[in-house]
Amino acid sequence: MTALNRHLLHYLGWRLLQSLVVSTIVVIGSFMLLHLVPGDMVDVLGGQRGDMDAELMATLRARYGLDQPMLVQLFHYVTGVLQGDLGYSFRNSNTVLSLVLQRLPATILLVVCSVAVAVFIGTLAGVFAARHVHRPIDVIISMVVLIFYATPVFMTGLGLVIIFSVKLKLLPVGGLTTPGVDMTTLQLIGDVAQHLILPVLSLSLFYIAIYARLARASMLQVLNQDYIRTAYAKGLGTSHVIIGHALRNALLPVVTMVGLQIAELFGGAVLTETIFSLPGVGRLAYDSVFERDYPLILGVLLVCSFVIILVNLIIDLIYTLLDPRVEVSR
Amino acid sequence: MRPAKLLLGLGAALCALTSFAQAEEPVRGGNVTFLMSPAPQILTSAITTAGAEQVVSSKISDSLFTYDYDLNPKPLLAEGFSVSDDGLRVTINLRKGVKWHDGKEFTSEDVAFTTMDVWKVLHGRGRTIFGNVTAVETPDPYTAIFVLSKPSPGMLKSLAAQQAQILPAHLYKGTDIPTNPANLKPIGTGPFKFVSFAPGDNLVLERNPDYWDKGKPYLDKLIFRFIPDPATRASAIESGEAQIAPQNLVPMADLERLAATGEFDITTKGYEFQNEMEMIEFNLDDPVMKDKRVRQAIAHAIDRDWIVENIFFGYGKPAETPLHQQLTEMFDSSGVPQYAFDPEKAKALLDEAGYKPDANGIRLKLTVDPLPYGEHQASIAAYMREAFRAVGIDLTVRAQDFAGFVKRVYTDRDFQFTVNLLTGGSDPTIGTQRTFWSQSFKPGVGFSNGSHYVNPEMDKLLETAASEMDPAKRKAEYHDFQKLAMEDLPVFPLVAVESVTIASKRLKNHTVDANGTYSNFANVYLTPAE
Amino acid sequence: MLRRVLLSPAGFVGLFLLLMIIGMALSAGYFFPKGPWALVARPYMWPGQRPGLPFGTDSLGRNILAAIFYGARVSLIVGLVATVCALVVGITVGSLAGYFGRGVDAVLMRITDAFQTIPGFLFAIVLVSILSPSVTNIVIAIAVVSWPPVARLTRAEVLRVRETEYVQSCKIIGMSTPRIILTQVLPNSLSPVIVVAAVLVATAIITEAGLSFLGLGDPNVMSWGTLINVGRPSIRSTWFICVLPGLFVVMTVLALNLLGDAINDALNPHFRKR
């Protein structure tokens, strides 16, 4: 086992280094991409239902460093990041790091809860369907799950809001907490949970389909492998076979999918955050694209990429644990 | 110096008080949730012209005046004012005993500092409004004298809190104003104090117990919730989670349905200071748009009544001049050239201009760039595409986001015409002038004579009227302006927009003057639920 | 194989629905020669309120049924083209990375990581903003955003299959590498990928609807997303403007997934017997 540990550490170190390289590519690439977008922050400020004159615009551009050549701006930015300074958002009168960290919890909560709910229910449904493949219950599960998947998030979201918030008045219309009310920590947890029920539900309904189908497909694939048939032949009971052998291998694509879902969810959460007015990072990034607030967009991308790379690393580790036949590829 | 309007100021205050006493008894207490979108990013409007910042900061900090429905100034932090005979000195008498939320006294120093170091330097519109201010004298802590290089009658109409918020000199002087932490933890003189701000989520304000207007405000807490989705906002109002949504934040399509429940008040008052106009802005440098006949043909091809009925649900009026009908002092459409919906006339004009139909009936291919702010401009452009087919124009609608629009239209000038939403403001010098004054044209500067309209006669009219002290003469000059603008047609005004506030019937006094929901809410109270 | 697909109930229903929708797309010009943009009646008319307008009219008075027929074209084309591009790129990258491992894997996966760490939808928004909203650019944006998951999934499957006995035995008997990849590895890795392909087309259609929902759609092209966006402000009163195209999105996605299932089952002969 010691050899494996050493191997793993070596692997981790190497991956971490590669991750830093990836993040750098992401940041530089995004920076250059953003500068290709027409218009800049001062253009946006000038149009905010107000007026600007050329003098003020020039002053502001010089202030924000927007009048310098792109490479110079890039250099300043990168050196800043290396010192932990992600820049300052003038529009928000606050540092980028604070702004992003302020909004990150809402998105992480939303994403983690949605994935957890989706994976749990989806895998259960998928495995169940695989066990009863081609029987009516299999078809029904697949159909129900698909219908939820196919319905655009905003329709399920709005539908849920109309039913539970407006008609039944059971749950709040949006937001993360009830503002203006003093609460104990326990009450706060309950308040947040109450606010998250509908957004998590609408987001996970979409993803349940994916995990169900994936679990079902891999389960079916695995159930017919030779080693499974061998296990049956050896006289091992059905449940033992399923949980002991089949599930572990069937979970591999599911685990992989979770890895790449996390990335997707961060951006896709924009729609859910919009409908449920959650103060998350997806909405922050979306708004900052339209504001041409470069430091803020880059800050969000940078922080998100760190989180995502971390998650992928963990996923890969879980993957090797699940299937020891797979060599830890360098 | 003759005090011209000092008594008027005091008299207005007295009238306001008595009329209020005749109304029903206000209820003290309660929390009100106010819907807002987009979310404000900072909590002061002194350095930005964004709407959300204006709405929230006017509750935290009072301004010198507020304005009644006819845009006459009513005292707030200023008790009265007087203007010298030559119009070059405006003396403001400040209220005594007003305290900032941190306990320091409000003095003329704050007014002087904010005018010279903030409004004139960092505020997009402030540079225009206070452009003629050379200095602000402070002979004593309760008197501020604006010294002008030219008379500026428009300035006195622009001293409301959303356009002219006063900052505390003791916190801002000598600091880097845009990065000052007080932008996020504001100290003001208003009826509500800052409690907490969760960016993108909510803002909580509570009653200022030391407010200068004793006994007010009536509300305990004022909570702003930032909800980006229109349907969610409608749901929040309907479920009672929020009590008020201004400025068309609840989609017009929902208003009828909500009004039918009998639980809500809908009003279009309270936007008299804004006067938004939907306009077609022609690019006069474009070879096709140069020809006035083409512009006139386009005007005749559009059914503005249809637009008001179907896109604005009746909330608005077909525009007759570049000025909004709500600007009652100045609006005058008598003798102004009109462009009725007349497709035959449009076709005749195009024939005249040399654009005859080809084998497919197409005379001309054009592009339009609607302003990407809200839905209305895009809908108008889509309607125009169909309406123009009937007169043989093949119209392509181009889309980009806000910054892209500003760059394409105002920097690159790569457009033929836009569907634009222009704020007229409480005086023609504030918003409207920028569209027609040749000196406003500066490539790169947005919403400033995008047409590149140059007419020395128009320039003279505008410049004279801007400094005209005699109200009757001023009105006549702006009447001439309206006639000339519609004759030359550098822009074609479509709709005089009426913005809508919807509020719970239990919420009283949310709209009592021209600033409507943008005012300080000191008089607002909530009657208990039945 | 087609027979097998048709015999399964899922496949039959899926194919039927898909053909119906393709039929709508192809016959749009025949049934509605005026096109989807013509203002035919008063806005906000309810379905069936007037004969000839079974789906009612939208916010400007356009025939919703016509819009849905024409919209089928756009949504299908966007979905298919974007997915094909994403698949080609993703499968290539993933199988090369998974089979060869080591350096090739590292480089390819880091590139994939880089693309993946930018939140997809956001990246699409930025791309469409740069390139400006048009159908072509939306397809490009969706394809660029969709290929990384395909690559990763393919790689994972290839990694697994690479170590199995039959692939090892092929190596031993000296089969050429491309032959191994194409005839042994890929066919056995592709089951989850085929499932994902159906998911991808559906995602592409939904992403296009999402972009239109946010106002980034092509304003000169009528898609289901355009209609949904148009109906959004009035969703509480005239909800059919939003819901009807939504239903068609649901139907198309359903059809694609059912078909994907059936093809998956047909490709894997093991499943025929239980």
PDB file of C-alpha atoms in Angstrom, chain C residues 31-264:
ATOM      1  CA  PHE C  31     -48.967  25.441 -44.573  1.00  0.00           C
ATOM      2  CA  PHE C  32     -47.918  28.967 -43.690  1.00  0.00           C
ATOM      3  CA  PRO C  33     -46.660  30.714 -46.811  1.00  0.00           C
ATOM      4  CA  LYS C  34     -46.711  34.107 -45.108  1.00  0.00           C
ATOM      5  CA  GLY C  35     -43.937  33.013 -42.797  1.00  0.00           C
ATOM      6  CA  PRO C  36     -43.793  33.093 -38.990  1.00  0.00           C
ATOM      7  CA  TRP C  37     -43.474  36.850 -38.612  1.00  0.00           C
ATOM      8  CA  ALA C  38     -46.666  38.094 -40.250  1.00  0.00           C
ATOM      9  CA  LEU C  39     -48.965  40.036 -37.907  1.00  0.00           C
ATOM     10  CA  VAL C  40     -52.176  38.220 -38.674  1.00  0.00           C
ATOM     11  CA  ALA C  41     -54.551  39.262 -35.920  1.00  0.00           C
ATOM     12  CA  ARG C  42     -54.966  41.029 -32.625  1.00  0.00           C
ATOM     13  CA  PRO C  43     -52.243  40.153 -30.093  1.00  0.00           C
ATOM     14  CA  TYR C  44     -52.808  37.795 -27.178  1.00  0.00           C
ATOM     15  CA  MET C  45     -55.688  35.884 -28.692  1.00  0.00           C
ATOM     16  CA  TRP C  46     -56.360  32.592 -26.943  1.00  0.00           C
ATOM     17  CA  PRO C  47     -56.065  29.261 -28.761  1.00  0.00           C
ATOM     18  CA  GLY C  48     -59.200  28.513 -30.672  1.00  0.00           C
ATOM     19  CA  GLN C  49     -60.636  31.982 -30.112  1.00  0.00           C
ATOM     20  CA  ARG C  50     -60.680  32.444 -33.844  1.00  0.00           C
ATOM     21  CA  PRO C  51     -60.926  29.743 -36.497  1.00  0.00           C
ATOM     22  CA  GLY C  52     -57.626  29.390 -38.283  1.00  0.00           C
ATOM     23  CA  LEU C  53     -55.645  30.268 -35.172  1.00  0.00           C
ATOM     24  CA  PRO C  54     -55.681  27.010 -33.207  1.00  0.00           C
ATOM     25  CA  PHE C  55     -52.766  28.121 -31.042  1.00  0.00           C
ATOM     26  CA  GLY C  56     -53.734  31.751 -30.729  1.00  0.00           C
ATOM     27  CA  THR C  57     -51.507  34.746 -31.301  1.00  0.00           C
ATOM     28  CA  ASP C  58     -48.479  36.080 -29.458  1.00  0.00           C
ATOM     29  CA  SER C  59     -47.611  39.505 -28.079  1.00  0.00           C
ATOM     30  CA  LEU C  60     -47.486  41.160 -31.500  1.00  0.00           C
ATOM     31  CA  GLY C  61     -50.311  39.214 -33.125  1.00  0.00           C
ATOM     32  CA  ARG C  62     -48.330  36.480 -34.888  1.00  0.00           C
ATOM     33  CA  ASN C  63     -49.805  33.047 -35.519  1.00  0.00           C
ATOM     34  CA  ILE C  64     -48.275  30.810 -32.857  1.00  0.00           C
ATOM     35  CA  LEU C  65     -48.867  27.609 -34.788  1.00  0.00           C
ATOM     36  CA  ALA C  66     -46.965  29.029 -37.761  1.00  0.00           C
ATOM     37  CA  ALA C  67     -44.193  30.135 -35.437  1.00  0.00           C
ATOM     38  CA  ILE C  68     -43.961  26.659 -33.963  1.00  0.00           C
ATOM     39  CA  PHE C  69     -43.760  25.023 -37.390  1.00  0.00           C
ATOM     40  CA  TYR C  70     -40.982  27.344 -38.509  1.00  0.00           C
ATOM     41  CA  GLY C  71     -39.378  27.118 -35.111  1.00  0.00           C
ATOM     42  CA  ALA C  72     -39.042  23.370 -35.521  1.00  0.00           C
ATOM     43  CA  ARG C  73     -36.590  23.986 -38.342  1.00  0.00           C
ATOM     44  CA  VAL C  74     -34.321  26.177 -36.300  1.00  0.00           C
ATOM     45  CA  SER C  75     -34.381  24.153 -33.119  1.00  0.00           C
ATOM     46  CA  LEU C  76     -33.699  20.898 -34.951  1.00  0.00           C
ATOM     47  CA  ILE C  77     -30.907  22.259 -37.092  1.00  0.00           C
ATOM     48  CA  VAL C  78     -29.246  24.001 -34.178  1.00  0.00           C
ATOM     49  CA  GLY C  79     -29.533  20.881 -32.047  1.00  0.00           C
ATOM     50  CA  LEU C  80     -28.232  18.462 -34.659  1.00  0.00           C
ATOM     51  CA  VAL C  81     -25.409  20.498 -36.112  1.00  0.00           C
ATOM     52  CA  ALA C  82     -24.089  21.608 -32.763  1.00  0.00           C
ATOM     53  CA  THR C  83     -24.172  18.057 -31.426  1.00  0.00           C
ATOM     54  CA  VAL C  84     -22.483  16.527 -34.438  1.00  0.00           C
ATOM     55  CA  CYS C  85     -19.637  19.007 -34.134  1.00  0.00           C
ATOM     56  CA  ALA C  86     -19.349  18.420 -30.413  1.00  0.00           C
ATOM     57  CA  LEU C  87     -19.361  14.641 -30.883  1.00  0.00           C
ATOM     58  CA  VAL C  88     -16.724  14.608 -33.569  1.00  0.00           C
ATOM     59  CA  VAL C  89     -14.363  16.744 -31.573  1.00  0.00           C
ATOM     60  CA  GLY C  90     -15.139  15.113 -28.247  1.00  0.00           C
ATOM     61  CA  ILE C  91     -14.872  11.490 -29.332  1.00  0.00           C
ATOM     62  CA  THR C  92     -11.627  12.122 -31.162  1.00  0.00           C
ATOM     63  CA  VAL C  93     -10.027  13.886 -28.246  1.00  0.00           C
ATOM     64  CA  GLY C  94     -11.376  11.450 -25.674  1.00  0.00           C
ATOM     65  CA  SER C  95     -10.430   8.232 -27.417  1.00  0.00           C
ATOM     66  CA  LEU C  96      -6.939   9.426 -28.257  1.00  0.00           C
ATOM     67  CA  ALA C  97      -6.406  10.548 -24.697  1.00  0.00           C
ATOM     68  CA  GLY C  98      -7.796   7.355 -23.202  1.00  0.00           C
ATOM     69  CA  TYR C  99      -6.036   4.921 -25.469  1.00  0.00           C
ATOM     70  CA  PHE C 100      -2.562   6.393 -25.603  1.00  0.00           C
ATOM     71  CA  GLY C 101      -2.426   7.709 -22.063  1.00  0.00           C
ATOM     72  CA  ARG C 102       0.695   9.351 -20.650  1.00  0.00           C
ATOM     73  CA  GLY C 103       1.744  12.562 -22.397  1.00  0.00           C
ATOM     74  CA  VAL C 104      -0.993  12.581 -24.991  1.00  0.00           C
ATOM     75  CA  ASP C 105      -3.577  12.092 -22.303  1.00  0.00           C
ATOM     76  CA  ALA C 106      -2.104  14.822 -20.119  1.00  0.00           C
ATOM     77  CA  VAL C 107      -2.014  17.437 -22.846  1.00  0.00           C
ATOM     78  CA  LEU C 108      -5.439  16.633 -24.244  1.00  0.00           C
ATOM     79  CA  MET C 109      -7.037  16.464 -20.841  1.00  0.00           C
ATOM     80  CA  ARG C 110      -5.561  19.779 -19.741  1.00  0.00           C
ATOM     81  CA  ILE C 111      -7.018  21.387 -22.827  1.00  0.00           C
ATOM     82  CA  THR C 112     -10.319  19.736 -22.037  1.00  0.00           C
ATOM     83  CA  ASP C 113     -10.052  20.934 -18.445  1.00  0.00           C
ATOM     84  CA  ALA C 114      -9.395  24.467 -19.599  1.00  0.00           C
ATOM     85  CA  PHE C 115     -12.539  24.459 -21.703  1.00  0.00           C
ATOM     86  CA  GLN C 116     -14.493  22.819 -18.965  1.00  0.00           C
ATOM     87  CA  THR C 117     -13.573  25.101 -16.135  1.00  0.00           C
ATOM     88  CA  ILE C 118     -15.252  27.988 -17.832  1.00  0.00           C
ATOM     89  CA  PRO C 119     -18.899  27.538 -16.893  1.00  0.00           C
ATOM     90  CA  GLY C 120     -20.485  26.427 -20.132  1.00  0.00           C
ATOM     91  CA  PHE C 121     -23.577  28.563 -20.351  1.00  0.00           C
ATOM     92  CA  LEU C 122     -21.613  31.639 -19.380  1.00  0.00           C
ATOM     93  CA  PHE C 123     -19.030  30.854 -22.041  1.00  0.00           C
ATOM     94  CA  ALA C 124     -21.839  30.571 -24.562  1.00  0.00           C
ATOM     95  CA  ILE C 125     -23.143  33.956 -23.478  1.00  0.00           C
ATOM     96  CA  VAL C 126     -19.708  35.557 -23.885  1.00  0.00           C
ATOM     97  CA  LEU C 127     -19.172  33.894 -27.259  1.00  0.00           C
ATOM     98  CA  VAL C 128     -22.548  35.002 -28.568  1.00  0.00           C
ATOM     99  CA  SER C 129     -21.816  38.518 -27.284  1.00  0.00           C
ATOM    100  CA  ILE C 130     -18.534  38.646 -29.168  1.00  0.00           C
ATOM    101  CA  LEU C 131     -19.798  37.088 -32.321  1.00  0.00           C
ATOM    102  CA  SER C 132     -23.178  38.799 -32.031  1.00  0.00           C
ATOM    103  CA  PRO C 133     -26.436  36.810 -31.916  1.00  0.00           C
ATOM    104  CA  SER C 134     -27.036  34.794 -35.050  1.00  0.00           C
ATOM    105  CA  VAL C 135     -27.938  31.167 -35.646  1.00  0.00           C
ATOM    106  CA  THR C 136     -24.455  30.250 -36.889  1.00  0.00           C
ATOM    107  CA  ASN C 137     -22.790  31.780 -33.904  1.00  0.00           C
ATOM    108  CA  ILE C 138     -25.185  30.132 -31.508  1.00  0.00           C
ATOM    109  CA  VAL C 139     -24.384  26.750 -33.046  1.00  0.00           C
ATOM    110  CA  ILE C 140     -20.664  27.452 -32.711  1.00  0.00           C
ATOM    111  CA  ALA C 141     -21.072  28.574 -29.118  1.00  0.00           C
ATOM    112  CA  ILE C 142     -23.074  25.479 -28.156  1.00  0.00           C
ATOM    113  CA  ALA C 143     -20.635  23.124 -29.887  1.00  0.00           C
ATOM    114  CA  VAL C 144     -17.619  24.746 -28.224  1.00  0.00           C
ATOM    115  CA  VAL C 145     -19.289  24.383 -24.859  1.00  0.00           C
ATOM    116  CA  SER C 146     -20.534  20.812 -25.334  1.00  0.00           C
ATOM    117  CA  TRP C 147     -17.530  18.801 -26.502  1.00  0.00           C
ATOM    118  CA  PRO C 148     -15.565  18.527 -23.211  1.00  0.00           C
ATOM    119  CA  PRO C 149     -18.071  16.213 -21.471  1.00  0.00           C
ATOM    120  CA  VAL C 150     -18.054  13.944 -24.524  1.00  0.00           C
ATOM    121  CA  ALA C 151     -14.261  13.796 -24.439  1.00  0.00           C
ATOM    122  CA  ARG C 152     -14.157  12.986 -20.769  1.00  0.00           C
ATOM    123  CA  LEU C 153     -16.814  10.324 -21.004  1.00  0.00           C
ATOM    124  CA  THR C 154     -15.209   8.732 -24.031  1.00  0.00           C
ATOM    125  CA  ARG C 155     -11.856   8.736 -22.297  1.00  0.00           C
ATOM    126  CA  ALA C 156     -13.308   7.114 -19.202  1.00  0.00           C
ATOM    127  CA  GLU C 157     -14.911   4.386 -21.212  1.00  0.00           C
ATOM    128  CA  VAL C 158     -11.832   3.841 -23.336  1.00  0.00           C
ATOM    129  CA  LEU C 159      -9.716   3.592 -20.198  1.00  0.00           C
ATOM    130  CA  ARG C 160     -11.978   0.860 -18.909  1.00  0.00           C
ATOM    131  CA  VAL C 161     -12.205  -1.054 -22.137  1.00  0.00           C
ATOM    132  CA  ARG C 162      -8.510  -0.756 -22.837  1.00  0.00           C
ATOM    133  CA  GLU C 163      -7.719  -3.083 -19.945  1.00  0.00           C
ATOM    134  CA  THR C 164     -10.233  -5.775 -20.744  1.00  0.00           C
ATOM    135  CA  GLU C 165      -9.119  -9.196 -21.852  1.00  0.00           C
ATOM    136  CA  TYR C 166     -10.399  -9.023 -25.376  1.00  0.00           C
ATOM    137  CA  VAL C 167      -8.591  -5.795 -26.133  1.00  0.00           C
ATOM    138  CA  GLN C 168      -5.440  -7.148 -24.560  1.00  0.00           C
ATOM    139  CA  SER C 169      -5.749 -10.257 -26.659  1.00  0.00           C
ATOM    140  CA  CYS C 170      -6.126  -8.180 -29.792  1.00  0.00           C
ATOM    141  CA  LYS C 171      -2.934  -6.394 -28.898  1.00  0.00           C
ATOM    142  CA  ILE C 172      -1.185  -9.698 -28.356  1.00  0.00           C
ATOM    143  CA  ILE C 173      -2.178 -11.074 -31.702  1.00  0.00           C
ATOM    144  CA  GLY C 174      -0.747  -7.923 -33.253  1.00  0.00           C
ATOM    145  CA  MET C 175      -3.830  -6.076 -34.421  1.00  0.00           C
ATOM    146  CA  SER C 176      -2.967  -2.538 -35.542  1.00  0.00           C
ATOM    147  CA  THR C 177      -3.768   0.265 -33.143  1.00  0.00           C
ATOM    148  CA  PRO C 178      -6.265   2.156 -35.286  1.00  0.00           C
ATOM    149  CA  ARG C 179      -8.042  -1.118 -35.983  1.00  0.00           C
ATOM    150  CA  ILE C 180      -8.200  -1.887 -32.286  1.00  0.00           C
ATOM    151  CA  ILE C 181      -9.577   1.536 -31.478  1.00  0.00           C
ATOM    152  CA  LEU C 182     -12.150   1.557 -34.220  1.00  0.00           C
ATOM    153  CA  THR C 183     -13.371  -2.033 -34.095  1.00  0.00           C
ATOM    154  CA  GLN C 184     -12.880  -3.097 -30.491  1.00  0.00           C
ATOM    155  CA  VAL C 185     -12.547  -0.144 -28.166  1.00  0.00           C
ATOM    156  CA  LEU C 186     -14.970   2.392 -29.561  1.00  0.00           C
ATOM    157  CA  PRO C 187     -17.969   0.137 -30.156  1.00  0.00           C
ATOM    158  CA  ASN C 188     -17.790  -1.022 -26.575  1.00  0.00           C
ATOM    159  CA  SER C 189     -17.234   2.444 -25.176  1.00  0.00           C
ATOM    160  CA  LEU C 190     -19.951   4.126 -27.072  1.00  0.00           C
ATOM    161  CA  SER C 191     -23.055   3.006 -25.243  1.00  0.00           C
ATOM    162  CA  PRO C 192     -22.930   5.755 -22.633  1.00  0.00           C
ATOM    163  CA  VAL C 193     -21.786   8.133 -25.360  1.00  0.00           C
ATOM    164  CA  ILE C 194     -24.834   7.358 -27.484  1.00  0.00           C
ATOM    165  CA  VAL C 195     -27.058   7.981 -24.526  1.00  0.00           C
ATOM    166  CA  VAL C 196     -25.172  11.204 -23.984  1.00  0.00           C
ATOM    167  CA  ALA C 197     -25.526  12.104 -27.668  1.00  0.00           C
ATOM    168  CA  ALA C 198     -29.268  12.116 -27.376  1.00  0.00           C
ATOM    169  CA  VAL C 199     -28.841  14.160 -24.210  1.00  0.00           C
ATOM    170  CA  LEU C 200     -26.552  16.517 -26.101  1.00  0.00           C
ATOM    171  CA  VAL C 201     -29.028  17.245 -28.873  1.00  0.00           C
ATOM    172  CA  ALA C 202     -31.640  17.879 -26.252  1.00  0.00           C
ATOM    173  CA  THR C 203     -29.230  20.086 -24.302  1.00  0.00           C
ATOM    174  CA  ALA C 204     -28.407  21.999 -27.454  1.00  0.00           C
ATOM    175  CA  ILE C 205     -32.086  22.648 -28.079  1.00  0.00           C
ATOM    176  CA  ILE C 206     -32.563  23.691 -24.473  1.00  0.00           C
ATOM    177  CA  THR C 207     -29.435  25.876 -24.523  1.00  0.00           C
ATOM    178  CA  GLU C 208     -30.723  27.641 -27.605  1.00  0.00           C
ATOM    179  CA  ALA C 209     -34.015  28.190 -25.808  1.00  0.00           C
ATOM    180  CA  GLY C 210     -32.114  29.415 -22.776  1.00  0.00           C
ATOM    181  CA  LEU C 211     -30.076  31.885 -24.822  1.00  0.00           C
ATOM    182  CA  SER C 212     -33.263  33.187 -26.427  1.00  0.00           C
ATOM    183  CA  PHE C 213     -34.853  33.343 -23.001  1.00  0.00           C
ATOM    184  CA  LEU C 214     -32.067  35.694 -21.949  1.00  0.00           C
ATOM    185  CA  GLY C 215     -32.578  37.749 -25.088  1.00  0.00           C
ATOM    186  CA  LEU C 216     -29.499  36.482 -26.946  1.00  0.00           C
ATOM    187  CA  GLY C 217     -31.319  34.729 -29.727  1.00  0.00           C
ATOM    188  CA  ASP C 218     -31.141  35.709 -33.361  1.00  0.00           C
ATOM    189  CA  PRO C 219     -33.877  38.335 -33.732  1.00  0.00           C
ATOM    190  CA  ASN C 220     -34.429  37.529 -37.391  1.00  0.00           C
ATOM    191  CA  VAL C 221     -34.942  33.820 -36.859  1.00  0.00           C
ATOM    192  CA  MET C 222     -38.073  32.341 -35.295  1.00  0.00           C
ATOM    193  CA  SER C 223     -37.174  29.498 -32.968  1.00  0.00           C
ATOM    194  CA  TRP C 224     -39.054  27.915 -30.104  1.00  0.00           C
ATOM    195  CA  GLY C 225     -36.770  29.846 -27.808  1.00  0.00           C
ATOM    196  CA  THR C 226     -37.814  33.103 -29.477  1.00  0.00           C
ATOM    197  CA  LEU C 227     -41.466  32.345 -28.767  1.00  0.00           C
ATOM    198  CA  ILE C 228     -40.712  31.397 -25.174  1.00  0.00           C
ATOM    199  CA  ASN C 229     -38.867  34.668 -24.743  1.00  0.00           C
ATOM    200  CA  VAL C 230     -41.715  36.619 -26.293  1.00  0.00           C
ATOM    201  CA  GLY C 231     -44.223  34.947 -23.995  1.00  0.00           C
ATOM    202  CA  ARG C 232     -42.187  35.370 -20.880  1.00  0.00           C
ATOM    203  CA  PRO C 233     -43.511  38.728 -19.644  1.00  0.00           C
ATOM    204  CA  SER C 234     -47.104  37.560 -19.921  1.00  0.00           C
ATOM    205  CA  ILE C 235     -46.582  34.054 -18.572  1.00  0.00           C
ATOM    206  CA  ARG C 236     -49.057  34.604 -15.734  1.00  0.00           C
ATOM    207  CA  SER C 237     -51.962  35.558 -17.997  1.00  0.00           C
ATOM    208  CA  THR C 238     -51.417  34.318 -21.556  1.00  0.00           C
ATOM    209  CA  TRP C 239     -49.237  31.426 -20.517  1.00  0.00           C
ATOM    210  CA  PHE C 240     -49.854  29.491 -23.716  1.00  0.00           C
ATOM    211  CA  ILE C 241     -47.374  31.651 -25.618  1.00  0.00           C
ATOM    212  CA  CYS C 242     -44.624  30.228 -23.433  1.00  0.00           C
ATOM    213  CA  VAL C 243     -46.031  26.806 -22.689  1.00  0.00           C
ATOM    214  CA  LEU C 244     -46.912  25.680 -26.226  1.00  0.00           C
ATOM    215  CA  PRO C 245     -43.396  25.971 -27.664  1.00  0.00           C
ATOM    216  CA  GLY C 246     -42.172  24.549 -24.359  1.00  0.00           C
ATOM    217  CA  LEU C 247     -44.322  21.479 -24.956  1.00  0.00           C
ATOM    218  CA  PHE C 248     -42.740  21.018 -28.350  1.00  0.00           C
ATOM    219  CA  VAL C 249     -39.298  21.266 -26.796  1.00  0.00           C
ATOM    220  CA  VAL C 250     -40.364  18.585 -24.348  1.00  0.00           C
ATOM    221  CA  MET C 251     -41.712  16.398 -27.152  1.00  0.00           C
ATOM    222  CA  THR C 252     -38.568  16.701 -29.233  1.00  0.00           C
ATOM    223  CA  VAL C 253     -36.304  15.941 -26.313  1.00  0.00           C
ATOM    224  CA  LEU C 254     -38.475  12.998 -25.388  1.00  0.00           C
ATOM    225  CA  ALA C 255     -38.424  11.672 -28.928  1.00  0.00           C
ATOM    226  CA  LEU C 256     -34.656  11.967 -29.134  1.00  0.00           C
ATOM    227  CA  ASN C 257     -34.085  10.190 -25.882  1.00  0.00           C
ATOM    228  CA  LEU C 258     -36.486   7.369 -26.627  1.00  0.00           C
ATOM    229  CA  LEU C 259     -34.799   6.903 -29.962  1.00  0.00           C
ATOM    230  CA  GLY C 260     -31.398   6.989 -28.311  1.00  0.00           C
ATOM    231  CA  ASP C 261     -32.507   4.303 -25.916  1.00  0.00           C
ATOM    232  CA  ALA C 262     -33.824   2.101 -28.664  1.00  0.00           C
ATOM    233  CA  ILE C 263     -30.660   2.460 -30.713  1.00  0.00           C
ATOM    234  CA  ASN C 264     -28.588   1.711 -27.658  1.00  0.00           C
TER     235      ASN C 264
END
